[in-house]
Short mmCIF file of C-alpha atoms in Angstrom, two decimals:
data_model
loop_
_atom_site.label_atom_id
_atom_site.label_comp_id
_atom_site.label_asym_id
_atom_site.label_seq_id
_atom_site.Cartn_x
_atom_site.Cartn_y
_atom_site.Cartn_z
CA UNK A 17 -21.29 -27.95 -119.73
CA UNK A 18 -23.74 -26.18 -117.54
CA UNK A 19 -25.11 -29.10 -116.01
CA UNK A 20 -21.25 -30.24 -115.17
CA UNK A 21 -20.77 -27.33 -113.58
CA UNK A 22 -23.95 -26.67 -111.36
CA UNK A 23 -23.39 -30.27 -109.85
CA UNK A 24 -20.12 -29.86 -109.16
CA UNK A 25 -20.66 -26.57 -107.22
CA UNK A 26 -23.55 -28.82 -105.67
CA UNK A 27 -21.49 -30.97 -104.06
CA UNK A 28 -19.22 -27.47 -102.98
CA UNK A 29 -22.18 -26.46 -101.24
CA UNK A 30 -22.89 -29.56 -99.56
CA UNK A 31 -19.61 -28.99 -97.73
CA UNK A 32 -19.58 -25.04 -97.25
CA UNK A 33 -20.46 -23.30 -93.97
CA UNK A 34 -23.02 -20.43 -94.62
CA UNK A 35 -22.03 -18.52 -91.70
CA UNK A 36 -18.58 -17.68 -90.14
CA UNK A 37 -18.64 -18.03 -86.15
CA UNK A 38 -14.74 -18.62 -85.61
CA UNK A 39 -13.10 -15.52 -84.57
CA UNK A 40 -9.66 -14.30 -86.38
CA UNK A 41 -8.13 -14.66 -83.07
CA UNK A 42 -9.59 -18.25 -82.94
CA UNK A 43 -7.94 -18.85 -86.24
CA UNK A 44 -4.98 -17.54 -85.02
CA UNK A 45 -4.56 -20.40 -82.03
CA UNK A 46 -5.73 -22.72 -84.06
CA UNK A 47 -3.03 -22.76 -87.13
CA UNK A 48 -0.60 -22.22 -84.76
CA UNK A 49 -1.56 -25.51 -82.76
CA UNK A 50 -1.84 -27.36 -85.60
CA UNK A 51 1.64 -26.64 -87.45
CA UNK A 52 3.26 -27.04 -84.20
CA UNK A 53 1.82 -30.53 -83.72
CA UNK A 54 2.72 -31.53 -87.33
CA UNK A 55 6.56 -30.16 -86.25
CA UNK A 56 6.39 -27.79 -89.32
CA UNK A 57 8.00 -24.98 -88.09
CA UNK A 58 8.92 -23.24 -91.37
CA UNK A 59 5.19 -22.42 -91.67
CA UNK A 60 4.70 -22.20 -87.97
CA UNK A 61 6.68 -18.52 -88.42
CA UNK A 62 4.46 -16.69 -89.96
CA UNK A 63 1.19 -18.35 -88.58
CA UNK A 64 2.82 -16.75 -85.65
CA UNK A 65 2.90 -13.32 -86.61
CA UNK A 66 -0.84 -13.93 -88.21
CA UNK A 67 -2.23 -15.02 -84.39
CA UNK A 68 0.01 -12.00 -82.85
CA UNK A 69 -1.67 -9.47 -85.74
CA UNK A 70 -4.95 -11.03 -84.78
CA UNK A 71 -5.28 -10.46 -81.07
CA UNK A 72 -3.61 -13.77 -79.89
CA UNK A 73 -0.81 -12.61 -77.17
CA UNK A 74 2.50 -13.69 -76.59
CA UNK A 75 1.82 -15.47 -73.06
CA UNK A 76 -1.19 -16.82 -74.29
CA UNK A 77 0.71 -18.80 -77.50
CA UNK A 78 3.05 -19.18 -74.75
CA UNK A 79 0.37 -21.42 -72.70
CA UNK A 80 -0.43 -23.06 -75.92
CA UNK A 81 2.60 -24.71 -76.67
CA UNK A 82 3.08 -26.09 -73.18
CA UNK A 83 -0.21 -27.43 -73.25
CA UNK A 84 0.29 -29.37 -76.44
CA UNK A 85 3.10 -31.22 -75.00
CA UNK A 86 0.64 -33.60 -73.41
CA UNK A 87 -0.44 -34.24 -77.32
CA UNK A 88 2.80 -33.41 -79.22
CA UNK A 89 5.57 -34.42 -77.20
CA UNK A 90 8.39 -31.63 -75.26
CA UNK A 91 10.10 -31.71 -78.46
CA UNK A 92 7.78 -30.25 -80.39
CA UNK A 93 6.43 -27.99 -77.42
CA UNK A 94 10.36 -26.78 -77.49
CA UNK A 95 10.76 -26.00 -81.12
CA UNK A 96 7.18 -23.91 -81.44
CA UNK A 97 7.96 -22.20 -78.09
CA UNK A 98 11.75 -21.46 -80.20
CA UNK A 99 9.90 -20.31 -83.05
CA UNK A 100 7.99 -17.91 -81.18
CA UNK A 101 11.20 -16.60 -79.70
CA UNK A 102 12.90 -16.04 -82.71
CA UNK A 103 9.78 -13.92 -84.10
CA UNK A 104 9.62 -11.63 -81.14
CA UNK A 105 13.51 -11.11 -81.25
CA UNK A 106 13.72 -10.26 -84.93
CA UNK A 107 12.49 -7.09 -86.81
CA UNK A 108 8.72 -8.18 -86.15
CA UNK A 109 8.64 -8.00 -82.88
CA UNK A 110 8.23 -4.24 -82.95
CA UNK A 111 4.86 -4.55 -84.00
CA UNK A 112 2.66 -2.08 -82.21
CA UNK A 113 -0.51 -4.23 -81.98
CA UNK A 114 1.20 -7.13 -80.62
CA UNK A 115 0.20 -7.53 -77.09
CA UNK A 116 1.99 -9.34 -73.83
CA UNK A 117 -0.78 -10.47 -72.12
CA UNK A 118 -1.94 -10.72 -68.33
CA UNK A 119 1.57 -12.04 -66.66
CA UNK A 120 1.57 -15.74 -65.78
CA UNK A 121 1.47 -16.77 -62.33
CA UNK A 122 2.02 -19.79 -60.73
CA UNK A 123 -1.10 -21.56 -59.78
CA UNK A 124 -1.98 -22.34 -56.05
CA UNK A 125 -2.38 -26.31 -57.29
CA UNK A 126 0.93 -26.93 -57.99
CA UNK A 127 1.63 -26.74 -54.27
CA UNK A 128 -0.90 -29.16 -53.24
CA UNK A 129 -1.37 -32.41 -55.04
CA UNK A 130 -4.80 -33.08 -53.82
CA UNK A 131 -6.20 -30.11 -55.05
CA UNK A 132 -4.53 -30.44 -58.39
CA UNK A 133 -6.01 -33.75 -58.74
CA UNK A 134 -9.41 -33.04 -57.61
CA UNK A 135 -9.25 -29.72 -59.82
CA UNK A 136 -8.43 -32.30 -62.85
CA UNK A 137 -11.18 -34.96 -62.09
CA UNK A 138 -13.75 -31.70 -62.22
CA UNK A 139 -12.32 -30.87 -65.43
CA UNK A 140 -12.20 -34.36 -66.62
CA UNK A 141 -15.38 -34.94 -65.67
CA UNK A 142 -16.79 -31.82 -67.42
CA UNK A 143 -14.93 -32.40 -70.90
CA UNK A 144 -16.13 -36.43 -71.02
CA UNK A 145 -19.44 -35.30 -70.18
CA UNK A 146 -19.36 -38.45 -67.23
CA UNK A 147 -16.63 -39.28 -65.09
CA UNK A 148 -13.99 -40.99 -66.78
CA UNK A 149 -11.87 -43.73 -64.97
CA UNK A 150 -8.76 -45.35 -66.77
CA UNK A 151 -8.39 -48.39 -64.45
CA UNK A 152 -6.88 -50.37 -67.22
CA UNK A 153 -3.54 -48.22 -67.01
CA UNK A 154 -3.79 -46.13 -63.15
CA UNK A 155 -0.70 -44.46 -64.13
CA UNK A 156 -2.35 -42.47 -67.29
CA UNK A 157 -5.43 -41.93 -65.34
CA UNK A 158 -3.43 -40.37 -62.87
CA UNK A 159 -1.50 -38.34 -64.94
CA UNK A 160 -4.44 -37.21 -67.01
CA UNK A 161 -6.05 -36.40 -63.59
CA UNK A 162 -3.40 -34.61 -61.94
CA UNK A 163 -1.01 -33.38 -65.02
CA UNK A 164 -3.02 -32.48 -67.62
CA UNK A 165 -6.64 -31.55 -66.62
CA UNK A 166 -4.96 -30.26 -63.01
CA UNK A 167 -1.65 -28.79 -63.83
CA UNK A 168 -2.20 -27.31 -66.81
CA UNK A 169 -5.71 -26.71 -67.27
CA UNK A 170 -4.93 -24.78 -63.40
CA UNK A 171 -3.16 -21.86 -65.85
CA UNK A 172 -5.37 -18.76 -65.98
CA UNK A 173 -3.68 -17.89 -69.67
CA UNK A 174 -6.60 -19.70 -71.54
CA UNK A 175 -10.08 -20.59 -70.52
CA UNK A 176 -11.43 -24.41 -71.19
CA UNK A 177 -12.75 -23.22 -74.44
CA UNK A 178 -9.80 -21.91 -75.64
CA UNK A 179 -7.58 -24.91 -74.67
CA UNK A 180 -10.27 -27.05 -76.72
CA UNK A 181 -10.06 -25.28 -79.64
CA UNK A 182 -6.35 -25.60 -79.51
CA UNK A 183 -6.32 -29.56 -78.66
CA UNK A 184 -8.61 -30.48 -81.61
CA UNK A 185 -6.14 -28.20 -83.91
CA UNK A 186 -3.49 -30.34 -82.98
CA UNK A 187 -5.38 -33.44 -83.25
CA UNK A 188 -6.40 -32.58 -86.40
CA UNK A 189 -2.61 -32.18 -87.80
CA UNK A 190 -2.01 -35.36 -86.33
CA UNK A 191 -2.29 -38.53 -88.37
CA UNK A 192 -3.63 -42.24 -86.33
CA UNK A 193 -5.46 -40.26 -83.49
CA UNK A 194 -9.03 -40.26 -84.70
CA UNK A 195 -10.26 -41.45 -81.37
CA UNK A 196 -8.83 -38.71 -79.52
CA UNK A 197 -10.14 -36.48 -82.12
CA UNK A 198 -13.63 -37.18 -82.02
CA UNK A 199 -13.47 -37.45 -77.88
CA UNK A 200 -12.41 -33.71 -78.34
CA UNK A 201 -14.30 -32.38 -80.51
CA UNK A 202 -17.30 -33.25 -78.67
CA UNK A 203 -14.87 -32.09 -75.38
CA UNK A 204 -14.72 -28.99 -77.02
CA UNK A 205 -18.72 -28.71 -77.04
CA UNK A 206 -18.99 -29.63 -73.60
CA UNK A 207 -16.10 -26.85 -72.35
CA UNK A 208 -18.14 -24.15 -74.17
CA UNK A 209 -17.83 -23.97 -77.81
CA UNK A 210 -21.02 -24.43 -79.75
CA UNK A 211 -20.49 -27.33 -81.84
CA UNK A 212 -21.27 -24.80 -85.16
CA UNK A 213 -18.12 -23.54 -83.84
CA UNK A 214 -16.18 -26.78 -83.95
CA UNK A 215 -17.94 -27.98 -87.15
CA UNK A 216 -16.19 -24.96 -88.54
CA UNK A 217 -12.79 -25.13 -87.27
CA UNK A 218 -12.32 -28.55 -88.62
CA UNK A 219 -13.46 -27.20 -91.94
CA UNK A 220 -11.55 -23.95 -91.96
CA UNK A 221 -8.37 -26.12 -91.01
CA UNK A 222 -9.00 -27.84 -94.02
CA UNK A 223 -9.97 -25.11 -96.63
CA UNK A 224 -6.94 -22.93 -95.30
CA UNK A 225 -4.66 -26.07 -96.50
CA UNK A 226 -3.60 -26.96 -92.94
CA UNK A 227 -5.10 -30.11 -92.97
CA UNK A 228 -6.59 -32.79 -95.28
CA UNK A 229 -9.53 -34.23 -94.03
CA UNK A 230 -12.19 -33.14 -96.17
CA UNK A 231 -14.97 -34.25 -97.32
CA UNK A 232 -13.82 -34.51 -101.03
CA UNK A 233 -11.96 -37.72 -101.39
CA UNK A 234 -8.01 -37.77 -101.74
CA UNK A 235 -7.94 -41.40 -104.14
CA UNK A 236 -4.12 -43.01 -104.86
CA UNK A 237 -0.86 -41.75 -105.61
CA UNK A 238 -0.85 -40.34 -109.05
CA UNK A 239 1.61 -43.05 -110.42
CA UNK A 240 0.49 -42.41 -113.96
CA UNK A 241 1.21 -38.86 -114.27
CA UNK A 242 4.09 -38.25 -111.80
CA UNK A 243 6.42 -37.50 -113.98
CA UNK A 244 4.80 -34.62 -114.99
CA UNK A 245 4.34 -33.00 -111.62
CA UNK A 246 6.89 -31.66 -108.66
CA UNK A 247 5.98 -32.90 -105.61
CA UNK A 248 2.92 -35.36 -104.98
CA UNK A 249 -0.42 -35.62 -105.56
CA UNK A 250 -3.64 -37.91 -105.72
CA UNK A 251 -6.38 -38.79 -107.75
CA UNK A 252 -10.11 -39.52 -107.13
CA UNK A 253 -12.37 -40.49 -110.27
CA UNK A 254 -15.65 -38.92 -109.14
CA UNK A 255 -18.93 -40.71 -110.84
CA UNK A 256 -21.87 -38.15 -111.60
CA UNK A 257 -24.65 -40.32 -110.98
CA UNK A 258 -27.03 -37.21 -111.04
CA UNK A 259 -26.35 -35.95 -114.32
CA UNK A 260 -28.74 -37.76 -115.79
CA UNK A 261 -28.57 -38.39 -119.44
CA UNK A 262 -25.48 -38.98 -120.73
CA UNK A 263 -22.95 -35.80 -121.76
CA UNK A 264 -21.38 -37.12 -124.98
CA UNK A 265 -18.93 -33.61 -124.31
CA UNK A 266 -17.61 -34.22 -121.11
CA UNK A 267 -14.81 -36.54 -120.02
CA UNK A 268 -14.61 -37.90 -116.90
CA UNK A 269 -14.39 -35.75 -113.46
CA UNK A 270 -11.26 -36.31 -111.66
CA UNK A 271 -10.65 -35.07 -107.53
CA UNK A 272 -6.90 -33.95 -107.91
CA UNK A 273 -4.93 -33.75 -104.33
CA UNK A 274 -1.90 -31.41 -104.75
CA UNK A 275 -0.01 -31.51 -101.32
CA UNK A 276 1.63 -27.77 -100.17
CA UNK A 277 3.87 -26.62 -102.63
CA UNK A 278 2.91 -29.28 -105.50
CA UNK A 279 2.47 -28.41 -108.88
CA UNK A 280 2.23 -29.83 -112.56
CA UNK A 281 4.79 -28.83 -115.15
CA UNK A 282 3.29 -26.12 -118.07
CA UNK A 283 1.20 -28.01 -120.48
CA UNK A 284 -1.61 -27.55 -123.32
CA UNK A 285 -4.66 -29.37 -124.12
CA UNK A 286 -5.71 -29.85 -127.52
CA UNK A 287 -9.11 -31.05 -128.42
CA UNK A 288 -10.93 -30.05 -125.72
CA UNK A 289 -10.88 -26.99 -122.62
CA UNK A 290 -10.32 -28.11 -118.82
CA UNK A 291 -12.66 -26.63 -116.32
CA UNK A 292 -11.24 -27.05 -112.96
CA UNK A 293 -13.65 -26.43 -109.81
CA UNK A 294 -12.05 -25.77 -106.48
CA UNK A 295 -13.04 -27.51 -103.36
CA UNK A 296 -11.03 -27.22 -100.54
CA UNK A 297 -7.34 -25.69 -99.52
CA UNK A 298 -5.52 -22.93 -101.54
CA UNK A 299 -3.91 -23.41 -105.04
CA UNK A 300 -2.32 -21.17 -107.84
CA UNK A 301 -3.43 -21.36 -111.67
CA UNK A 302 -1.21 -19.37 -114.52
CA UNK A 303 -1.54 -18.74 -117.96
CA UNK A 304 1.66 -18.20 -119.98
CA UNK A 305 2.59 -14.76 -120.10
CA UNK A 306 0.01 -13.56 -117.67
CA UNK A 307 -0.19 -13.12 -113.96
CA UNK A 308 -1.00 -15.86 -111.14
CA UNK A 309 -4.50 -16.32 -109.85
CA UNK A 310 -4.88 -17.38 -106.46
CA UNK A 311 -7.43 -20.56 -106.23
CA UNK A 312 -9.79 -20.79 -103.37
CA UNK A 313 -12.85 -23.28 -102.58
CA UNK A 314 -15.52 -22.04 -104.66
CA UNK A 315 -13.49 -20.37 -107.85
CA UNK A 316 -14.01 -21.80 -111.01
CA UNK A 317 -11.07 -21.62 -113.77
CA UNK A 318 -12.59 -22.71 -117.63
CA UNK A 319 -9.06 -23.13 -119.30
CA UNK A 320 -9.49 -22.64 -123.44
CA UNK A 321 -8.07 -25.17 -125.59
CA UNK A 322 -4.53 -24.96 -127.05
CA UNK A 323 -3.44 -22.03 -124.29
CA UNK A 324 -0.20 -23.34 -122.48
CA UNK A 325 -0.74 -23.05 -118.22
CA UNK A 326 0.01 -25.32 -115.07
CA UNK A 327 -1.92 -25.10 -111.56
CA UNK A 328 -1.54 -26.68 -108.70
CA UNK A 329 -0.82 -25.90 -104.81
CA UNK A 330 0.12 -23.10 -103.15
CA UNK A 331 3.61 -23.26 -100.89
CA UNK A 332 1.84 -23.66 -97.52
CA UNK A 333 -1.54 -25.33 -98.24
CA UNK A 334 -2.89 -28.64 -99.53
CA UNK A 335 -5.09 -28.13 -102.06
CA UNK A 336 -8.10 -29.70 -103.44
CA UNK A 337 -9.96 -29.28 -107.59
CA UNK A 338 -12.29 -31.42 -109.51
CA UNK A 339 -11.15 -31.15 -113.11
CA UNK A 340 -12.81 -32.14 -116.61
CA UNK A 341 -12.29 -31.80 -120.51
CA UNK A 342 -15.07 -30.75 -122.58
CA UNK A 343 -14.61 -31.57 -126.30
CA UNK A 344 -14.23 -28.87 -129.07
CA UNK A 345 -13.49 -31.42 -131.82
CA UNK A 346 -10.46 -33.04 -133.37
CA UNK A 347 -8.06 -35.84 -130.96
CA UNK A 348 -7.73 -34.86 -127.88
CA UNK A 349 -4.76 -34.85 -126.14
CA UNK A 350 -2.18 -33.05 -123.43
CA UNK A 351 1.03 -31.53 -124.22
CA UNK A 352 3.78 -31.45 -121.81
CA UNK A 353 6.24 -29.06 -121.66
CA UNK A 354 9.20 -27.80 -119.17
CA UNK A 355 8.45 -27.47 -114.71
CA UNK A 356 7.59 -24.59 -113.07
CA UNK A 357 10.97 -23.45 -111.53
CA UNK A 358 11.57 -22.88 -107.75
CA UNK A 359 12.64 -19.71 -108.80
CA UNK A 360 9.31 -18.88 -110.45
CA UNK A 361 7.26 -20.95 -108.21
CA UNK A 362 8.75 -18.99 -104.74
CA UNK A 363 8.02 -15.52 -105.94
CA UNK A 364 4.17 -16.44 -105.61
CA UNK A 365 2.43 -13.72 -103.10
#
């Protein structure tokens, strides 16, 4: 069991940052960046209010959703920049520590096309690393040129830095755009994050449930067991090759996937005790007749035999845990019982 256990957490701390260089106000752009670009905007509400607690300010989130149009699309641009309006008109907006921001002004390149374009090829230039010529479509290079890396990167709301850190958020929410993803990230590097910084972003997004693109695999639908479970999730047989001998105790390790607000119904094991490691995103375990416990990468829940619980994701976040049975004698076997309720599930703080 103790062997199980230290190379499982082994393979935790493969994938764990040791130090923490992003900024809460950093975090704060970046969740809101990349719910907008997945057009989830019942999340998107309070990631608001967290960036506006944490030093983001309004004209800055402002800039940040009309620079994602180039990524998103005006649609979702529209909604975010209506969910932000609808947080500073209700009860929150009297918050005392949220802050305006230095008033936008209109920059001097949107009266002169030539400057706006040679401001862009600079810019392009700089985030590429080399100069970057699109002479396969002249109308995108043009509008990357002039539009985005002109026009918009001309705003005085964010610096380059900023604006990365945002982009690769989005990107990151964003399913099919791995190129674009990996031309930013290393964009982001080369408009003046270090690239611990970026390393660490991507992972944050990732343990914070915002995305799923860790290093912990995600496997296939869970066809077999779906019946049992609200909402989907995915399994990934894991093979300890470093174990060494063989553990006649332990069953097989399993990579569950819960996506936000997925959970299994209430069950019991007989004939053995789960031990579920958590890797990556947030989750919620429960013992019947007991309170919650909130599951984070790095927790570790050993689950007795014969003691009736469910766990899975929490409401917001994806969540990530390597399970396995350890036999205590007699057939082993899982009991299901009734779901967790909505009505249960929701109250979760």
């Amino acid at each position: 069991m103790k062997r199980i256990v230290t190379f499982l957490f082994a393979l935790l701390m493969m994938n764990t940052l040791e130090a923490q260089r992003l900024t809460e106000r950093q975090k704060g752009l970046a969740a809101c960046a990349c719910l907008m670009a997945q057009g989830n905007m019942e999340r998107l509400e309070p990631a608001v209010c967290m960036a506006l607690d944490n030093g983001v300010t309004i004209n800055e989130l402002k800039e940040a959703f009309s620079q994602l149009y180039a990524y998103t699309g005006f649609p979702r641009s529209l909604n975010a920049l209506g969910v932000l309006n609808k947080v500073l008109e209700g009860k929150a907006s009297r918050q005392s520590s949220w802050q305006e921001g230095k008033p936008w002004t209109r920059p001097a390149e949107w009266d002169d096309a030539k400057k706006a374009y040679e401001l862009g090829t600079k810019n392009q230039t700089q985030l590429s690393g080399r100069p970057f010529n699109y002479d396969f479509c002249p109308q995108d290079d043009y509008y990357l040129k002039s539009h985005l890396f002109g026009d918009i990167f001309a705003s005085d709301q964010l610096s380059h830095a900023d604006r990365e850190i945002v982009t690769v958020a989005a990107l990151s929410g964003l399913e099919g755009v791995a190129p674009q993803l990996a031309a930013h990230k290393q964009g982001a590097v080369n408009m003046g994050n270090s690239q611990e910084l970026v390393d660490e972003l991507c992972a944050w997004l990732d343990n914070e449930g915002y995305t799923l693109h860790s290093k912990f695999p995600k496997g296939v639908a869970n066809v077999n067991y779906a019946q049992y479970f609200i909402g989907d999730s995915f399994v990934a047989p894991i093979n300890p090759a470093n174990l060494g001998e063989k553990e006649t105790t332990v069953m097989p390790i399993v990579n569950v996937t819960f996506e936000p607000g997925c959970r299994n119904n209430w069950h019991i094991h007989h004939g053995a005790h789960q031990v579920l490691i958590c890797v990556s995103g947030k989750g919620w375990y429960q013992e019947w007749g007991k309170a919650p416990i909130a599951l984070h990468p790095g927790v570790v829940i050993d689950i007795p035999e014969g003691v009736k619980h469910w766990h899975g994701a929490q409401k917001d976040s994806w969540f990530q845990h390597y399970t396995t049975h350890v036999k205590t004698g007699g057939e082993e076997s899982n009991e299901w019982l009734e779901p967790v309720t909505d009505e249960v599930y929701n109250k979760l703080k």
